[in-house]
Amino acid sequence: MKISITVNGRLHEADVAPTTRLVDLLRNGLGLTSVKEGCSEGECGACTVIVDGKAVTSCTTLAFQMDGKSVTTLEGIAEETLHPLQQAFIDHDAVQCGFCTPGMILSAKALLDANPHPTRDEVCRALEGNLCRCTGYLPIVEAVLDGAERLSRS
Amino acid sequence: MSDLRYVGRDIARNDIVQKVSGQMRYLADLRPGGTCHARLLLSPVAHGRVKAIDGTEAAKVPGFIRLFTAEDSPRRRYNSALFLPDQQDLKDQPVFTDRPLFVGDMIGAVLAETDEAARRAAALVRVDIEPFEAVTDPVTALSAPSFRDGFPQIVEGRLSCGEGAAPREGHAELTTTVRTPKIHHAAMENHICRSHLDYDDVLVVQSPCQMIFTVRFVLSELFDRPINRVRVIKAPMGGTFGGKQEVMIEPACALMTLATGLPVQLNLDRNETINATRTRAASVGTVRTVVDGEGYFLHRETDVVVDAGAYATGGHRVAMAMGKKLFRLYRIPSQTFRTRTTFTNTTPSGACRGYGSPQIHAITEIHIDLLARKLALDPAVLRLKNLVEPGDLDPTGAPPLGNARIKDCLLKGMEHFRWNERIAAEPGDGRYRRAVGLACATHGNGYFGSPYPDFLSMAIRLCEDGTLLVNAGLHELGNGTLTVVAQITGEVLGLDPSRIVVTEGDTQTAPFDVGCVASRVTYVCGACAYEAAEKLKTLFRDQIAEATGKDAEGIELDGEVRFDDGKRLSYGDAVCLIAKVLRQEVGIYHNYAPKANPASFGVHFAEVEVDCLTGLSRVTDFLAVHDVGKAINPRLLKGQIYGGVQMGLGMALSEELAYDRSGRPKNDRFSRYPLVNAPDMPPVDVLLIEEHEPGGPYGAKSIGEICTVPTAAAVVNAVNRALVTELTELPLTPERIIAALAERESNKTGRGGQEQVMFSRTTGDSH
């Protein structure tokens, strides 16, 4: 099936099988390996990407469903310098093994794009589909709240 | 020690920019051409015999290369925890088996040109298995007919000290049985391995593992290859928690490379990682404690049945490690420990953060709270009467406890958590009940004093531009190992950690190290790094003196070379000068073996709110107090604690790998295995006791495992206080809580609870 999909601002024409998942297209087709696969059933959130503004698990999304849509991966959120959220993750040590980090940052970004001043509760809710076994989430939540501050200042 | 520049500071971890920008290349992210992909064939039955495997349909899949079965497996069996030839643990695991002993046992694999082809072909392989009766409960396994084909069904171990306590007037005792669950490590990265044959017939294995030299040893034995022709390289790792500690899928991957000469990548899915690798061992422990009239412990007996799962692995080591902790937290003049490791038709257990410590502490610390209740004592007060003191010895003859600051932890924690005030508050009698609980814990710092030798070497070199290379067999697990070693060496040499590279393990180039396990990295490897850096500093100073003709006494090394005549030289220029004049490298090789194995300690305080209608428990406040000697990097250290608490909460409330009667896993996927997520986490306050541990670098000792050890017991104790229950079967799921409440109600209306305590207190206290 031929689809047109915008990934990180660039338009791609892709020929995908009906069973090709978005995660496969991104990782294997486009080499965007920041997208991680952890559970293959949309439970861990490691494969989270942003599709037209919403955080979506790319392991439970089929590639052909993305025809005409715009997808953002972690590779697409920083240009010359790190995104303020990424910097906040560094400053709060919100990363240990790093495997959940891309999905975490994208879930957080989708939240902040829609709700620039979330409460702590709203941050926790936005991250509830992203599992992390290393950090206990607390530094991540701090980083997202701080990231919101930084974004509203910039 | 405020003059420290890098130690004790929140230095950012070395790889964090890569990780936040998605540039960290884990094994699955590497895409060199020519690699073949493998998928495992896992047993769908818990116990059985493979009658036939038919790969006819699989072979028709385009890209199919080869089917592997038990016939391709070496006759030799292995034990995934061994790292030296003299270790005697049972070698009972085959690479591929035709006698599967659990759902997930590897009966073969399919190799294909692409991952997709390997998956498709694996799904088309027809396996005919005759199923047998399965044993899934470790206690039943004590007397069930053995499925182990001649290997023992029970491995027993004992430890003891003292001579028992004769019953006396005024003594009291309590017996409690606690069950802890089988748990999945849940590292976010699933298991993965790559192997290929390099020039000179060297088998190269890349694995996100914790013990490269163990992997090398096991592969060398299994495939009968010289050790120097097995090269194991530690790959970037998306979490482990012990799940990637033992040799796991490397043998299957290497087997396929050796049989075909092809480069192979073997990936596991989540469901396969849960079923086919390792788990935290389930345990059933019965504790009997005898106390005198004032609450001092006189004697304790602990009997623990540990579920090894289907193969020996490191299961019995875990059981013995449990026993050792019993003698290092409280002063108990007489104590016995017996463990029986039994085998069930379930996923093998093995190392899991704490190596038995969270289990044994759940068993004893829940028991101590119930004992305190029977004695009508504040559980903190009962503990304070009995906790060890700095300098105490281990009554079994194991290494002394060192600067044991557990009482400081408890006393400071009580104050910080407002324990006295909160313990006095009533839980309430409405739908929501609230109460606090605490638990104490101890854990080790390496292998010293155990049957396993603890040592390592490091080679450290100053480069021509003044940067430093620390060549070590380390494994970054995500916990900050490399950063901490850079801070320690940087402190000694006056070098900013950003100018230091600490290598991860590669058996062909790194000095030997037993592995990043056993809470030994900061205390043991960190001490090695400290001594190595000191040695390098001395050498460097002498070399500069010789090359410049100046007096070594007048040379200061502080990030640059300072002479007493006011002249300065950069490290890089000094290295080049030494190269030119002396024709020498500025580098040393240092071997280190620890001479102590002190105890680390922690106390966790939890506040819970239990909904009596739904049975759901929520942890609403948490304090973790830890005796860490010295925090090399306080922010990274706290990160360890937050994660440890999170794992412990899961053990207390939600995580359990369960099996049906036929041995089929009930929840071998994340959608059925409830992990703690962001909304579940309570605020966690951390209090560090930094009183300097002799032998540790800058006085530091371990944190990575101890920080998950007391958590579950603290939470359970809080729930039992909130509900006035005696819940001892973990996790405290809503079903178990509702059942306990119902039982309490029926006891109230009936004859009253089962009186387990025999309290023969007379008028005067005999102590």
PDB file of N, CA and C in Angstrom, chain A residues 27-28 31 33-34 36-41 43-44 74-75 82 86 89-93 95-101 105 124-125 127-128 131-139, chain B residues 13 16 19-22 24-26 28-29 31 184-186 188-190 237-239 241 270 478 635-636 639-640 642-643 646-647 655 669-671 675-679 681-682 684:
ATOM      1  N   ARG A  27      11.454   2.555  12.480  1.00  0.00           N
ATOM      2  CA  ARG A  27      12.759   2.004  12.845  1.00  0.00           C
ATOM      3  C   ARG A  27      13.483   1.392  11.652  1.00  0.00           C
ATOM      4  N   ASN A  28      12.785   0.504  10.972  1.00  0.00           N
ATOM      5  CA  ASN A  28      13.466  -0.241   9.909  1.00  0.00           C
ATOM      6  C   ASN A  28      13.460   0.499   8.581  1.00  0.00           C
ATOM      7  N   GLY A  31      14.950   4.339   9.723  1.00  0.00           N
ATOM      8  CA  GLY A  31      16.149   4.377  10.573  1.00  0.00           C
ATOM      9  C   GLY A  31      16.011   5.254  11.800  1.00  0.00           C
ATOM     10  N   THR A  33      15.734   5.143  15.108  1.00  0.00           N
ATOM     11  CA  THR A  33      15.818   4.135  16.159  1.00  0.00           C
ATOM     12  C   THR A  33      15.628   4.699  17.564  1.00  0.00           C
ATOM     13  N   SER A  34      15.325   5.980  17.669  1.00  0.00           N
ATOM     14  CA  SER A  34      14.955   6.472  19.005  1.00  0.00           C
ATOM     15  C   SER A  34      13.639   5.840  19.438  1.00  0.00           C
ATOM     16  N   LYS A  36      11.573   3.026  20.500  1.00  0.00           N
ATOM     17  CA  LYS A  36      11.935   1.734  21.074  1.00  0.00           C
ATOM     18  C   LYS A  36      10.722   0.819  21.161  1.00  0.00           C
ATOM     19  N   GLU A  37      10.986  -0.476  21.097  1.00  0.00           N
ATOM     20  CA  GLU A  37       9.889  -1.417  21.280  1.00  0.00           C
ATOM     21  C   GLU A  37      10.110  -2.189  22.575  1.00  0.00           C
ATOM     22  N   GLY A  38       9.136  -2.142  23.479  1.00  0.00           N
ATOM     23  CA  GLY A  38       9.323  -2.794  24.775  1.00  0.00           C
ATOM     24  C   GLY A  38       8.307  -3.874  25.071  1.00  0.00           C
ATOM     25  N   CYS A  39       7.089  -3.771  24.516  1.00  0.00           N
ATOM     26  CA  CYS A  39       6.074  -4.757  24.901  1.00  0.00           C
ATOM     27  C   CYS A  39       5.215  -5.228  23.739  1.00  0.00           C
ATOM     28  N   SER A  40       5.212  -4.480  22.650  1.00  0.00           N
ATOM     29  CA  SER A  40       4.459  -4.835  21.438  1.00  0.00           C
ATOM     30  C   SER A  40       2.953  -4.874  21.641  1.00  0.00           C
ATOM     31  N   GLU A  41       2.454  -4.264  22.701  1.00  0.00           N
ATOM     32  CA  GLU A  41       1.002  -4.247  22.891  1.00  0.00           C
ATOM     33  C   GLU A  41       0.505  -2.920  23.456  1.00  0.00           C
ATOM     34  N   GLU A  43       1.488  -1.131  25.954  1.00  0.00           N
ATOM     35  CA  GLU A  43       1.414  -0.996  27.410  1.00  0.00           C
ATOM     36  C   GLU A  43       2.570  -0.219  28.011  1.00  0.00           C
ATOM     37  N   CYS A  44       3.753  -0.294  27.392  1.00  0.00           N
ATOM     38  CA  CYS A  44       4.928   0.293  28.055  1.00  0.00           C
ATOM     39  C   CYS A  44       5.239   1.691  27.571  1.00  0.00           C
ATOM     40  N   LEU A  74      11.535  11.460  18.455  1.00  0.00           N
ATOM     41  CA  LEU A  74      12.476  12.264  19.238  1.00  0.00           C
ATOM     42  C   LEU A  74      13.511  12.934  18.331  1.00  0.00           C
ATOM     43  N   GLU A  75      13.856  12.271  17.228  1.00  0.00           N
ATOM     44  CA  GLU A  75      14.828  12.865  16.304  1.00  0.00           C
ATOM     45  C   GLU A  75      14.328  14.197  15.770  1.00  0.00           C
ATOM     46  N   LEU A  82      19.333  21.320  22.148  1.00  0.00           N
ATOM     47  CA  LEU A  82      18.336  20.429  22.724  1.00  0.00           C
ATOM     48  C   LEU A  82      17.033  21.185  22.980  1.00  0.00           C
ATOM     49  N   GLN A  86      14.213  18.300  26.834  1.00  0.00           N
ATOM     50  CA  GLN A  86      15.386  17.424  26.909  1.00  0.00           C
ATOM     51  C   GLN A  86      16.375  17.955  27.942  1.00  0.00           C
ATOM     52  N   PHE A  89      15.164  17.187  31.323  1.00  0.00           N
ATOM     53  CA  PHE A  89      15.415  15.782  31.669  1.00  0.00           C
ATOM     54  C   PHE A  89      16.863  15.606  32.145  1.00  0.00           C
ATOM     55  N   ILE A  90      17.784  16.308  31.512  1.00  0.00           N
ATOM     56  CA  ILE A  90      19.190  16.220  31.939  1.00  0.00           C
ATOM     57  C   ILE A  90      19.349  16.836  33.323  1.00  0.00           C
ATOM     58  N   ASP A  91      18.817  18.027  33.492  1.00  0.00           N
ATOM     59  CA  ASP A  91      19.042  18.751  34.751  1.00  0.00           C
ATOM     60  C   ASP A  91      18.389  18.060  35.949  1.00  0.00           C
ATOM     61  N   HIS A  92      17.338  17.295  35.714  1.00  0.00           N
ATOM     62  CA  HIS A  92      16.681  16.588  36.827  1.00  0.00           C
ATOM     63  C   HIS A  92      17.093  15.122  36.913  1.00  0.00           C
ATOM     64  N   ASP A  93      18.070  14.732  36.113  1.00  0.00           N
ATOM     65  CA  ASP A  93      18.504  13.336  36.070  1.00  0.00           C
ATOM     66  C   ASP A  93      17.295  12.406  35.897  1.00  0.00           C
ATOM     67  N   VAL A  95      16.734  10.346  33.695  1.00  0.00           N
ATOM     68  CA  VAL A  95      17.130   9.273  32.785  1.00  0.00           C
ATOM     69  C   VAL A  95      18.047   8.325  33.526  1.00  0.00           C
ATOM     70  N   GLN A  96      17.802   7.032  33.417  1.00  0.00           N
ATOM     71  CA  GLN A  96      18.836   6.098  33.887  1.00  0.00           C
ATOM     72  C   GLN A  96      19.285   5.222  32.732  1.00  0.00           C
ATOM     73  N   CYS A  97      18.579   4.116  32.485  1.00  0.00           N
ATOM     74  CA  CYS A  97      19.033   3.284  31.360  1.00  0.00           C
ATOM     75  C   CYS A  97      18.727   3.956  30.028  1.00  0.00           C
ATOM     76  N   GLY A  98      17.738   4.822  30.010  1.00  0.00           N
ATOM     77  CA  GLY A  98      17.464   5.613  28.816  1.00  0.00           C
ATOM     78  C   GLY A  98      16.497   4.999  27.830  1.00  0.00           C
ATOM     79  N   PHE A  99      16.085   3.764  28.063  1.00  0.00           N
ATOM     80  CA  PHE A  99      15.278   3.077  27.056  1.00  0.00           C
ATOM     81  C   PHE A  99      13.869   3.649  26.957  1.00  0.00           C
ATOM     82  N   CYS A 100      13.318   4.103  28.067  1.00  0.00           N
ATOM     83  CA  CYS A 100      11.964   4.671  28.041  1.00  0.00           C
ATOM     84  C   CYS A 100      11.981   6.151  27.690  1.00  0.00           C
ATOM     85  N   THR A 101      13.179   6.749  27.710  1.00  0.00           N
ATOM     86  CA  THR A 101      13.295   8.207  27.626  1.00  0.00           C
ATOM     87  C   THR A 101      12.667   8.823  26.377  1.00  0.00           C
ATOM     88  N   ILE A 105       9.677  11.575  26.767  1.00  0.00           N
ATOM     89  CA  ILE A 105       9.798  12.972  26.328  1.00  0.00           C
ATOM     90  C   ILE A 105       8.674  13.308  25.345  1.00  0.00           C
ATOM     91  N   CYS A 124       1.335  13.384  35.688  1.00  0.00           N
ATOM     92  CA  CYS A 124       1.326  11.951  35.996  1.00  0.00           C
ATOM     93  C   CYS A 124       0.348  11.208  35.092  1.00  0.00           C
ATOM     94  N   ARG A 125      -0.801  11.797  34.882  1.00  0.00           N
ATOM     95  CA  ARG A 125      -1.801  11.158  34.007  1.00  0.00           C
ATOM     96  C   ARG A 125      -1.280  11.044  32.569  1.00  0.00           C
ATOM     97  N   LEU A 127       1.652  10.677  31.665  1.00  0.00           N
ATOM     98  CA  LEU A 127       2.748   9.701  31.577  1.00  0.00           C
ATOM     99  C   LEU A 127       2.312   8.308  32.019  1.00  0.00           C
ATOM    100  N   GLU A 128       1.041   8.122  32.318  1.00  0.00           N
ATOM    101  CA  GLU A 128       0.631   6.841  32.909  1.00  0.00           C
ATOM    102  C   GLU A 128       0.818   5.662  31.957  1.00  0.00           C
ATOM    103  N   LEU A 131       5.952   3.330  30.860  1.00  0.00           N
ATOM    104  CA  LEU A 131       6.572   2.663  31.998  1.00  0.00           C
ATOM    105  C   LEU A 131       8.067   2.952  32.047  1.00  0.00           C
ATOM    106  N   CYS A 132       8.554   3.103  33.263  1.00  0.00           N
ATOM    107  CA  CYS A 132       9.988   3.252  33.506  1.00  0.00           C
ATOM    108  C   CYS A 132      10.283   2.407  34.722  1.00  0.00           C
ATOM    109  N   ARG A 133      11.309   1.556  34.660  1.00  0.00           N
ATOM    110  CA  ARG A 133      11.610   0.706  35.807  1.00  0.00           C
ATOM    111  C   ARG A 133      12.784   1.258  36.612  1.00  0.00           C
ATOM    112  N   CYS A 134      13.441   2.286  36.086  1.00  0.00           N
ATOM    113  CA  CYS A 134      14.659   2.763  36.748  1.00  0.00           C
ATOM    114  C   CYS A 134      14.428   3.916  37.711  1.00  0.00           C
ATOM    115  N   THR A 135      13.668   4.905  37.292  1.00  0.00           N
ATOM    116  CA  THR A 135      13.721   6.214  37.977  1.00  0.00           C
ATOM    117  C   THR A 135      12.661   6.413  39.030  1.00  0.00           C
ATOM    118  N   GLY A 136      11.659   5.542  39.105  1.00  0.00           N
ATOM    119  CA  GLY A 136      10.557   5.803  40.029  1.00  0.00           C
ATOM    120  C   GLY A 136       9.731   7.001  39.607  1.00  0.00           C
ATOM    121  N   TYR A 137       9.907   7.462  38.382  1.00  0.00           N
ATOM    122  CA  TYR A 137       9.106   8.529  37.755  1.00  0.00           C
ATOM    123  C   TYR A 137       9.296   9.917  38.377  1.00  0.00           C
ATOM    124  N   LEU A 138       9.717   9.988  39.638  1.00  0.00           N
ATOM    125  CA  LEU A 138       9.689  11.292  40.312  1.00  0.00           C
ATOM    126  C   LEU A 138      10.551  12.341  39.602  1.00  0.00           C
ATOM    127  N   PRO A 139      11.795  11.993  39.216  1.00  0.00           N
ATOM    128  CA  PRO A 139      12.589  13.004  38.498  1.00  0.00           C
ATOM    129  C   PRO A 139      11.980  13.345  37.129  1.00  0.00           C
TER     130      PRO A 139
ATOM    131  N   ARG B  13      25.186  12.410  34.435  1.00  0.00           N
ATOM    132  CA  ARG B  13      25.712  11.116  33.982  1.00  0.00           C
ATOM    133  C   ARG B  13      26.323  11.259  32.590  1.00  0.00           C
ATOM    134  N   ILE B  16      24.064  11.069  29.212  1.00  0.00           N
ATOM    135  CA  ILE B  16      22.687  11.548  29.288  1.00  0.00           C
ATOM    136  C   ILE B  16      22.269  12.343  28.043  1.00  0.00           C
ATOM    137  N   LYS B  19      21.216   9.986  25.493  1.00  0.00           N
ATOM    138  CA  LYS B  19      19.969   9.312  25.836  1.00  0.00           C
ATOM    139  C   LYS B  19      18.758  10.213  25.660  1.00  0.00           C
ATOM    140  N   VAL B  20      18.872  11.491  25.978  1.00  0.00           N
ATOM    141  CA  VAL B  20      17.693  12.350  25.797  1.00  0.00           C
ATOM    142  C   VAL B  20      17.493  12.738  24.341  1.00  0.00           C
ATOM    143  N   SER B  21      18.514  12.531  23.517  1.00  0.00           N
ATOM    144  CA  SER B  21      18.314  12.903  22.119  1.00  0.00           C
ATOM    145  C   SER B  21      18.107  11.697  21.219  1.00  0.00           C
ATOM    146  N   GLY B  22      17.921  10.538  21.826  1.00  0.00           N
ATOM    147  CA  GLY B  22      17.590   9.351  21.034  1.00  0.00           C
ATOM    148  C   GLY B  22      18.755   8.793  20.253  1.00  0.00           C
ATOM    149  N   MET B  24      21.385   7.143  21.633  1.00  0.00           N
ATOM    150  CA  MET B  24      21.998   5.976  22.261  1.00  0.00           C
ATOM    151  C   MET B  24      21.645   4.769  21.399  1.00  0.00           C
ATOM    152  N   ARG B  25      22.660   4.063  20.939  1.00  0.00           N
ATOM    153  CA  ARG B  25      22.413   2.915  20.065  1.00  0.00           C
ATOM    154  C   ARG B  25      22.441   1.627  20.891  1.00  0.00           C
ATOM    155  N   TYR B  26      21.275   1.158  21.255  1.00  0.00           N
ATOM    156  CA  TYR B  26      21.184  -0.148  21.898  1.00  0.00           C
ATOM    157  C   TYR B  26      21.383  -1.200  20.816  1.00  0.00           C
ATOM    158  N   ALA B  28      19.586  -3.424  19.468  1.00  0.00           N
ATOM    159  CA  ALA B  28      18.539  -3.542  18.455  1.00  0.00           C
ATOM    160  C   ALA B  28      18.570  -2.375  17.477  1.00  0.00           C
ATOM    161  N   ASP B  29      19.312  -1.320  17.818  1.00  0.00           N
ATOM    162  CA  ASP B  29      19.343  -0.144  16.953  1.00  0.00           C
ATOM    163  C   ASP B  29      20.486  -0.181  15.953  1.00  0.00           C
ATOM    164  N   ARG B  31      22.399  -1.441  12.738  1.00  0.00           N
ATOM    165  CA  ARG B  31      21.878  -2.049  11.526  1.00  0.00           C
ATOM    166  C   ARG B  31      22.952  -2.352  10.495  1.00  0.00           C
ATOM    167  N   HIS B 184       8.770 -10.449  37.722  1.00  0.00           N
ATOM    168  CA  HIS B 184       9.497 -10.168  36.467  1.00  0.00           C
ATOM    169  C   HIS B 184      10.335  -8.905  36.644  1.00  0.00           C
ATOM    170  N   HIS B 185      11.575  -8.931  36.148  1.00  0.00           N
ATOM    171  CA  HIS B 185      12.464  -7.773  36.319  1.00  0.00           C
ATOM    172  C   HIS B 185      11.916  -6.521  35.632  1.00  0.00           C
ATOM    173  N   ALA B 186      11.310  -6.723  34.461  1.00  0.00           N
ATOM    174  CA  ALA B 186      10.697  -5.616  33.724  1.00  0.00           C
ATOM    175  C   ALA B 186      11.670  -4.517  33.321  1.00  0.00           C
ATOM    176  N   MET B 188      13.056  -2.292  30.612  1.00  0.00           N
ATOM    177  CA  MET B 188      12.268  -1.894  29.437  1.00  0.00           C
ATOM    178  C   MET B 188      12.811  -2.489  28.141  1.00  0.00           C
ATOM    179  N   GLU B 189      14.114  -2.704  28.079  1.00  0.00           N
ATOM    180  CA  GLU B 189      14.686  -3.370  26.902  1.00  0.00           C
ATOM    181  C   GLU B 189      14.579  -4.875  27.092  1.00  0.00           C
ATOM    182  N   ASN B 190      14.006  -5.549  26.127  1.00  0.00           N
ATOM    183  CA  ASN B 190      13.946  -7.009  26.186  1.00  0.00           C
ATOM    184  C   ASN B 190      15.331  -7.606  25.961  1.00  0.00           C
ATOM    185  N   MET B 237      22.754  -0.913  27.454  1.00  0.00           N
ATOM    186  CA  MET B 237      21.740  -1.717  28.122  1.00  0.00           C
ATOM    187  C   MET B 237      20.532  -0.897  28.537  1.00  0.00           C
ATOM    188  N   GLY B 238      19.358  -1.391  28.159  1.00  0.00           N
ATOM    189  CA  GLY B 238      18.125  -0.727  28.571  1.00  0.00           C
ATOM    190  C   GLY B 238      17.544  -1.361  29.815  1.00  0.00           C
ATOM    191  N   GLY B 239      18.334  -1.394  30.854  1.00  0.00           N
ATOM    192  CA  GLY B 239      17.860  -1.906  32.146  1.00  0.00           C
ATOM    193  C   GLY B 239      18.139  -3.385  32.321  1.00  0.00           C
ATOM    194  N   PHE B 241      18.396  -5.036  36.299  1.00  0.00           N
ATOM    195  CA  PHE B 241      17.921  -5.378  37.648  1.00  0.00           C
ATOM    196  C   PHE B 241      18.211  -6.841  37.991  1.00  0.00           C
ATOM    197  N   ARG B 270       8.611  -9.197  24.640  1.00  0.00           N
ATOM    198  CA  ARG B 270       8.320  -9.090  26.076  1.00  0.00           C
ATOM    199  C   ARG B 270       7.832 -10.415  26.644  1.00  0.00           C
ATOM    200  N   GLY B 478      22.810   1.681  33.722  1.00  0.00           N
ATOM    201  CA  GLY B 478      21.869   2.791  33.780  1.00  0.00           C
ATOM    202  C   GLY B 478      21.902   3.471  35.134  1.00  0.00           C
ATOM    203  N   ARG B 635      22.715  13.057  43.518  1.00  0.00           N
ATOM    204  CA  ARG B 635      21.531  13.022  42.657  1.00  0.00           C
ATOM    205  C   ARG B 635      21.344  11.644  42.020  1.00  0.00           C
ATOM    206  N   LEU B 636      22.447  11.060  41.569  1.00  0.00           N
ATOM    207  CA  LEU B 636      22.343   9.719  40.992  1.00  0.00           C
ATOM    208  C   LEU B 636      21.939   8.710  42.067  1.00  0.00           C
ATOM    209  N   GLY B 639      18.378   8.848  42.683  1.00  0.00           N
ATOM    210  CA  GLY B 639      17.693   8.202  41.556  1.00  0.00           C
ATOM    211  C   GLY B 639      17.596   6.699  41.756  1.00  0.00           C
ATOM    212  N   GLN B 640      18.677   6.114  42.302  1.00  0.00           N
ATOM    213  CA  GLN B 640      18.638   4.685  42.608  1.00  0.00           C
ATOM    214  C   GLN B 640      17.538   4.392  43.621  1.00  0.00           C
ATOM    215  N   TYR B 642      14.769   6.146  44.365  1.00  0.00           N
ATOM    216  CA  TYR B 642      13.404   6.280  43.829  1.00  0.00           C
ATOM    217  C   TYR B 642      13.017   5.003  43.061  1.00  0.00           C
ATOM    218  N   GLY B 643      13.947   4.529  42.240  1.00  0.00           N
ATOM    219  CA  GLY B 643      13.660   3.331  41.455  1.00  0.00           C
ATOM    220  C   GLY B 643      13.507   2.097  42.328  1.00  0.00           C
ATOM    221  N   GLN B 646      10.147   2.147  43.920  1.00  0.00           N
ATOM    222  CA  GLN B 646       9.131   1.786  42.932  1.00  0.00           C
ATOM    223  C   GLN B 646       9.040   0.264  42.759  1.00  0.00           C
ATOM    224  N   MET B 647      10.180  -0.406  42.660  1.00  0.00           N
ATOM    225  CA  MET B 647      10.155  -1.871  42.506  1.00  0.00           C
ATOM    226  C   MET B 647       9.559  -2.531  43.746  1.00  0.00           C
ATOM    227  N   GLU B 655       2.674  -6.931  41.930  1.00  0.00           N
ATOM    228  CA  GLU B 655       3.384  -7.773  40.972  1.00  0.00           C
ATOM    229  C   GLU B 655       3.459  -9.234  41.411  1.00  0.00           C
ATOM    230  N   ARG B 669       2.475 -10.917  30.052  1.00  0.00           N
ATOM    231  CA  ARG B 669       2.557  -9.717  29.215  1.00  0.00           C
ATOM    232  C   ARG B 669       2.230  -8.511  30.089  1.00  0.00           C
ATOM    233  N   PHE B 670       2.660  -7.336  29.637  1.00  0.00           N
ATOM    234  CA  PHE B 670       2.492  -6.159  30.485  1.00  0.00           C
ATOM    235  C   PHE B 670       1.023  -5.820  30.734  1.00  0.00           C
ATOM    236  N   SER B 671       0.148  -6.142  29.774  1.00  0.00           N
ATOM    237  CA  SER B 671      -1.255  -5.781  29.980  1.00  0.00           C
ATOM    238  C   SER B 671      -1.877  -6.583  31.124  1.00  0.00           C
ATOM    239  N   LEU B 675       2.516  -3.067  36.677  1.00  0.00           N
ATOM    240  CA  LEU B 675       3.701  -2.391  37.201  1.00  0.00           C
ATOM    241  C   LEU B 675       3.287  -1.037  37.762  1.00  0.00           C
ATOM    242  N   VAL B 676       4.067  -0.546  38.678  1.00  0.00           N
ATOM    243  CA  VAL B 676       3.817   0.786  39.239  1.00  0.00           C
ATOM    244  C   VAL B 676       4.045   1.825  38.133  1.00  0.00           C
ATOM    245  N   ASN B 677       3.081   2.700  37.927  1.00  0.00           N
ATOM    246  CA  ASN B 677       3.282   3.761  36.933  1.00  0.00           C
ATOM    247  C   ASN B 677       3.286   5.124  37.612  1.00  0.00           C
ATOM    248  N   ALA B 678       3.404   6.171  36.806  1.00  0.00           N
ATOM    249  CA  ALA B 678       3.627   7.506  37.396  1.00  0.00           C
ATOM    250  C   ALA B 678       2.540   7.905  38.408  1.00  0.00           C
ATOM    251  N   PRO B 679       1.248   7.729  38.093  1.00  0.00           N
ATOM    252  CA  PRO B 679       0.247   8.142  39.091  1.00  0.00           C
ATOM    253  C   PRO B 679       0.284   7.320  40.381  1.00  0.00           C
ATOM    254  N   MET B 681       2.963   6.467  42.033  1.00  0.00           N
ATOM    255  CA  MET B 681       4.117   6.773  42.882  1.00  0.00           C
ATOM    256  C   MET B 681       3.774   7.813  43.944  1.00  0.00           C
ATOM    257  N   PRO B 682       4.095   7.517  45.193  1.00  0.00           N
ATOM    258  CA  PRO B 682       3.937   8.535  46.240  1.00  0.00           C
ATOM    259  C   PRO B 682       5.120   9.502  46.174  1.00  0.00           C
ATOM    260  N   VAL B 684       8.481  10.652  47.467  1.00  0.00           N
ATOM    261  CA  VAL B 684       9.502   9.901  48.205  1.00  0.00           C
ATOM    262  C   VAL B 684      10.551  10.879  48.714  1.00  0.00           C
TER     263      VAL B 684
END
